[in-house]
Short mmCIF file of C-alpha atoms and ligand atoms in Angstrom, two decimals:
data_model
loop_
_atom_site.label_atom_id
_atom_site.label_comp_id
_atom_site.label_asym_id
_atom_site.label_seq_id
_atom_site.Cartn_x
_atom_site.Cartn_y
_atom_site.Cartn_z
CA UNK A 1435 70.12 82.01 110.58
CA UNK A 1436 70.48 86.06 111.33
CA UNK A 1437 67.11 88.70 111.40
CA UNK A 1438 66.75 91.30 108.78
CA UNK A 1439 67.75 94.18 109.71
CA UNK A 1440 65.33 96.64 108.67
CA UNK A 1441 66.95 100.49 109.33
CA UNK A 1442 65.40 102.95 111.18
CA UNK A 1443 67.22 105.60 109.14
CA UNK A 1444 64.88 105.32 105.74
CA UNK A 1445 64.40 108.09 102.27
CA UNK A 1446 61.15 109.79 102.51
CA UNK A 1447 60.90 108.91 98.32
CA UNK A 1448 62.07 107.05 96.49
CA UNK A 1449 62.15 106.37 92.23
CA UNK A 1450 63.73 104.25 89.87
CA UNK A 1451 66.37 106.02 87.79
CA UNK A 1452 65.12 106.20 83.51
CA UNK A 1453 67.21 103.17 82.38
CA UNK A 1454 65.73 101.19 85.33
CA UNK A 1455 62.57 102.31 84.63
CA UNK A 1456 63.66 101.24 81.17
CA UNK A 1457 64.83 98.09 81.87
CA UNK A 1458 61.97 97.00 84.64
CA UNK A 1459 59.16 97.78 81.40
CA UNK A 1460 60.85 94.50 79.37
CA UNK A 1461 61.40 92.50 83.00
CA UNK A 1462 57.18 93.47 82.93
CA UNK A 1463 56.63 92.46 79.07
CA UNK A 1464 57.81 89.10 80.11
CA UNK A 1465 54.78 87.60 81.96
CA UNK A 1466 51.06 88.28 80.97
CA UNK A 1467 48.78 91.03 81.29
CA UNK A 1468 47.78 89.57 84.03
CA UNK A 1469 50.34 88.26 86.14
CA UNK A 1470 52.97 91.06 86.20
CA UNK A 1471 52.84 91.02 90.61
CA UNK A 1472 55.05 88.10 89.45
CA UNK A 1473 58.08 90.40 88.93
CA UNK A 1474 58.18 91.88 92.38
CA UNK A 1475 61.90 89.68 92.94
CA UNK A 1476 63.42 91.45 89.61
CA UNK A 1477 62.08 94.69 90.87
CA UNK A 1478 63.32 94.84 94.29
CA UNK A 1479 66.63 92.87 93.32
CA UNK A 1480 67.04 96.04 90.78
CA UNK A 1481 65.47 98.50 93.65
CA UNK A 1482 68.15 97.28 95.66
CA UNK A 1483 71.56 97.31 93.16
CA UNK A 1484 70.22 101.44 92.94
CA UNK A 1485 70.60 101.95 96.09
CA UNK A 1486 73.44 101.09 97.52
CA UNK A 1487 73.25 97.63 97.94
CA UNK A 1488 69.39 98.01 100.69
CA UNK A 1489 65.83 98.59 99.59
CA UNK A 1490 64.65 100.70 102.02
CA UNK A 1491 60.66 101.39 102.51
CA UNK A 1492 59.94 103.95 100.09
CA UNK A 1493 61.40 101.87 96.62
CA UNK A 1494 58.70 98.75 98.81
CA UNK A 1495 55.55 101.69 98.21
CA UNK A 1496 57.67 102.98 94.60
CA UNK A 1497 57.17 98.93 94.26
CA UNK A 1498 53.55 98.40 95.21
CA UNK A 1499 52.53 101.25 93.43
CA UNK A 1500 54.49 100.25 89.63
CA UNK A 1501 52.92 96.44 90.04
CA UNK A 1502 49.49 97.18 91.30
CA UNK A 1503 50.09 94.97 94.26
CA UNK A 1504 49.78 95.64 98.10
CA UNK A 1505 51.98 97.18 100.08
CA UNK A 1506 52.42 94.43 102.58
CA UNK A 1507 52.77 91.37 100.06
CA UNK A 1508 55.58 93.41 98.71
CA UNK A 1509 56.79 94.00 102.48
CA UNK A 1510 56.79 90.25 102.54
CA UNK A 1511 58.88 89.65 99.78
CA UNK A 1512 61.46 91.80 100.58
CA UNK A 1513 61.46 90.02 104.41
CA UNK A 1514 61.59 86.89 103.30
CA UNK A 1515 64.52 86.25 101.09
CA UNK A 1516 67.83 86.70 102.20
CA UNK A 1517 69.43 88.91 99.99
CA UNK A 1518 67.34 91.65 100.09
CA UNK A 1519 69.26 93.85 102.99
CA UNK A 1520 66.70 96.37 104.27
CA UNK A 1521 69.23 98.51 105.99
CA UNK A 1522 72.33 100.53 104.50
CA UNK A 1523 75.20 97.02 104.44
CA UNK A 1524 78.06 99.59 103.32
CA UNK A 1525 79.56 99.42 99.57
CA UNK A 1526 80.92 96.20 100.52
CA UNK A 1527 78.70 93.95 101.63
CA UNK A 1528 80.63 89.92 102.88
CA UNK A 1529 77.93 87.54 103.11
CA UNK A 1530 79.80 84.43 105.52
CA UNK A 1531 78.69 81.40 104.24
CA UNK A 1532 78.26 79.43 108.12
CA UNK A 1533 76.16 75.77 106.72
CA UNK A 1534 77.28 72.50 107.92
CA UNK A 1535 80.43 72.47 105.03
CA UNK A 1536 82.11 75.55 104.79
CA UNK A 1537 81.05 74.85 109.55
CA UNK A 1538 82.78 72.08 109.71
CA UNK A 1539 85.82 73.63 107.14
CA UNK A 1540 86.86 76.08 109.34
CA UNK A 1541 83.60 78.62 108.50
CA UNK A 1542 83.72 80.89 111.88
CA UNK A 1543 87.38 81.80 111.99
CA UNK A 1544 86.13 83.80 109.01
CA UNK A 1545 83.38 85.32 111.60
CA UNK A 1546 85.70 85.83 113.77
CA UNK A 1547 87.68 87.73 111.04
CA UNK A 1548 84.64 90.02 110.62
CA UNK A 1549 84.31 90.37 113.62
CA UNK A 1550 88.71 91.08 114.05
CA UNK A 1551 88.23 93.46 110.90
CA UNK A 1552 85.10 95.56 110.21
CA UNK A 1553 82.35 95.30 113.58
CA UNK A 1554 81.89 92.91 116.73
CA UNK A 1555 78.26 92.66 115.54
CA UNK A 1556 75.94 91.20 111.93
CA UNK A 1557 74.78 93.23 110.20
CA UNK A 1558 77.43 96.55 111.65
CA UNK A 1559 78.65 99.12 109.04
CA UNK A 1560 82.63 99.17 110.07
CA UNK A 1561 83.28 102.37 111.12
CA UNK A 1562 84.48 104.38 108.08
CA UNK A 1563 80.31 103.02 106.67
CA UNK A 1564 82.40 100.99 103.90
CA UNK A 1565 81.48 97.62 104.53
CA UNK A 1566 79.16 94.96 107.23
CA UNK A 1567 79.17 91.18 107.59
CA UNK A 1568 76.84 88.99 107.92
CA UNK A 1569 76.15 85.24 108.53
CA UNK A 1570 74.03 82.68 105.68
CA UNK A 1571 73.54 79.67 104.40
CA UNK A 1572 74.98 77.87 102.03
CA UNK A 1573 75.95 79.14 98.62
CA UNK A 1574 76.61 76.45 96.91
CA UNK A 1575 80.44 76.47 96.67
CA UNK A 1576 80.48 73.58 99.94
CA UNK A 1577 83.28 72.15 97.76
CA UNK A 1578 85.98 74.60 97.95
CA UNK A 1579 84.89 75.44 102.00
CA UNK A 1580 84.92 78.34 103.90
CA UNK A 1581 84.15 80.59 101.61
CA UNK A 1582 82.47 84.09 101.51
CA UNK A 1583 79.99 86.05 99.28
CA UNK A 1584 81.63 90.23 98.28
CA UNK A 1585 79.94 91.85 96.49
CA UNK A 1586 79.08 89.30 93.19
CA UNK A 1587 82.55 87.98 93.62
CA UNK A 1588 83.53 84.70 95.78
CA UNK A 1589 85.98 84.03 97.78
CA UNK A 1590 86.74 80.41 98.41
CA UNK A 1591 89.35 77.92 100.74
CA UNK A 1592 89.98 79.86 102.69
CA UNK A 1593 90.95 80.52 106.26
CA UNK A 1594 91.28 83.58 108.71
CA UNK A 1595 94.85 84.58 107.98
CA UNK A 1596 93.89 84.57 103.96
CA UNK A 1597 90.21 85.82 104.09
CA UNK A 1598 92.50 88.84 107.07
CA UNK A 1599 94.66 90.12 103.98
CA UNK A 1600 91.31 90.25 101.32
CA UNK A 1601 89.28 92.39 104.29
CA UNK A 1602 92.85 94.57 104.56
CA UNK A 1603 92.81 95.05 100.88
CA UNK A 1604 89.08 95.91 100.48
CA UNK A 1605 89.55 98.54 103.65
CA UNK A 1606 92.55 99.68 101.62
CA UNK A 1607 89.76 100.65 97.85
CA UNK A 1608 91.75 97.62 96.06
CA UNK A 1609 90.47 95.02 94.72
CA UNK A 1610 91.46 91.44 96.01
CA UNK A 1611 91.24 88.44 92.94
CA UNK A 1612 88.32 85.85 94.15
CA UNK A 1613 88.22 82.27 93.87
CA UNK A 1614 90.16 79.72 95.57
CA UNK A 1615 92.73 80.96 97.75
CA UNK A 1616 94.83 77.63 97.78
CA UNK A 1617 95.77 77.72 94.41
CA UNK A 1618 92.55 75.48 92.35
CA UNK A 1619 90.84 76.25 89.34
CA UNK A 1620 86.99 76.53 90.57
CA UNK A 1621 87.11 72.73 92.07
CA UNK A 1622 90.07 71.01 90.87
CA UNK A 1623 91.58 68.20 92.23
CA UNK A 1624 94.63 70.14 94.41
CA UNK A 1625 98.07 68.58 93.00
CA UNK A 1626 97.45 67.76 89.83
CA UNK A 1627 95.16 64.38 91.72
CA UNK A 1628 93.08 62.79 88.64
CA UNK A 1629 91.47 60.25 90.77
CA UNK A 1630 89.04 59.05 88.67
CA UNK A 1631 92.02 57.66 87.03
CA UNK A 1632 94.32 56.67 89.07
CA UNK A 1633 92.25 54.70 92.04
CA UNK A 1634 90.23 50.99 91.06
CA UNK A 1635 86.70 51.92 92.78
CA UNK A 1636 87.28 55.20 93.77
S1 LIG B 1917 77.90 75.46 102.52
FE1 LIG B 1917 79.21 76.95 102.48
S2 LIG B 1917 78.62 76.63 99.79
FE2 LIG B 1917 77.34 75.21 100.46
#
């Protein structure tokens, strides 16, 4: 598991934009009046989306103020969960699952592809500052291992060569197709195999 990196370059201020303020109001209203702090994870997520995929410390302060809770409590949540980025990750943030099922199916070959194409170290921006990569724990797509997540999309059934092709596309500003790269629909068996119909006691 990687260590949370907090950016040394921090903006002085952060404010939610008007659309997000409306959104936040709605989210907070889902909780009882004395439980507004329960909205902290949603607000961190919204701040991250608004701020190019990462949460500056000023946003943590802003959320603490909005939810009337101590800064350190918001900071604790932001630093605990791996889905919150506390440093710039670029427009394309690649998360490589290296938990056991992905690892034994070759996840570290995908790590090699990222090291070659993006940056030598994880959580380090590429030369054009457009993308970065990191190792993460299971992303819940083990049946299509090994896999990566790029922003909101999953790319599955990968190997090093296919990962390089995907990265090349994003570096060229193209949008690669998410899903299985062995031609499967979702996680269906390959070659039209119907295990339960074809094998007794399968
Ligand atoms: S182990 Fe990689 S998605 Fe579950």
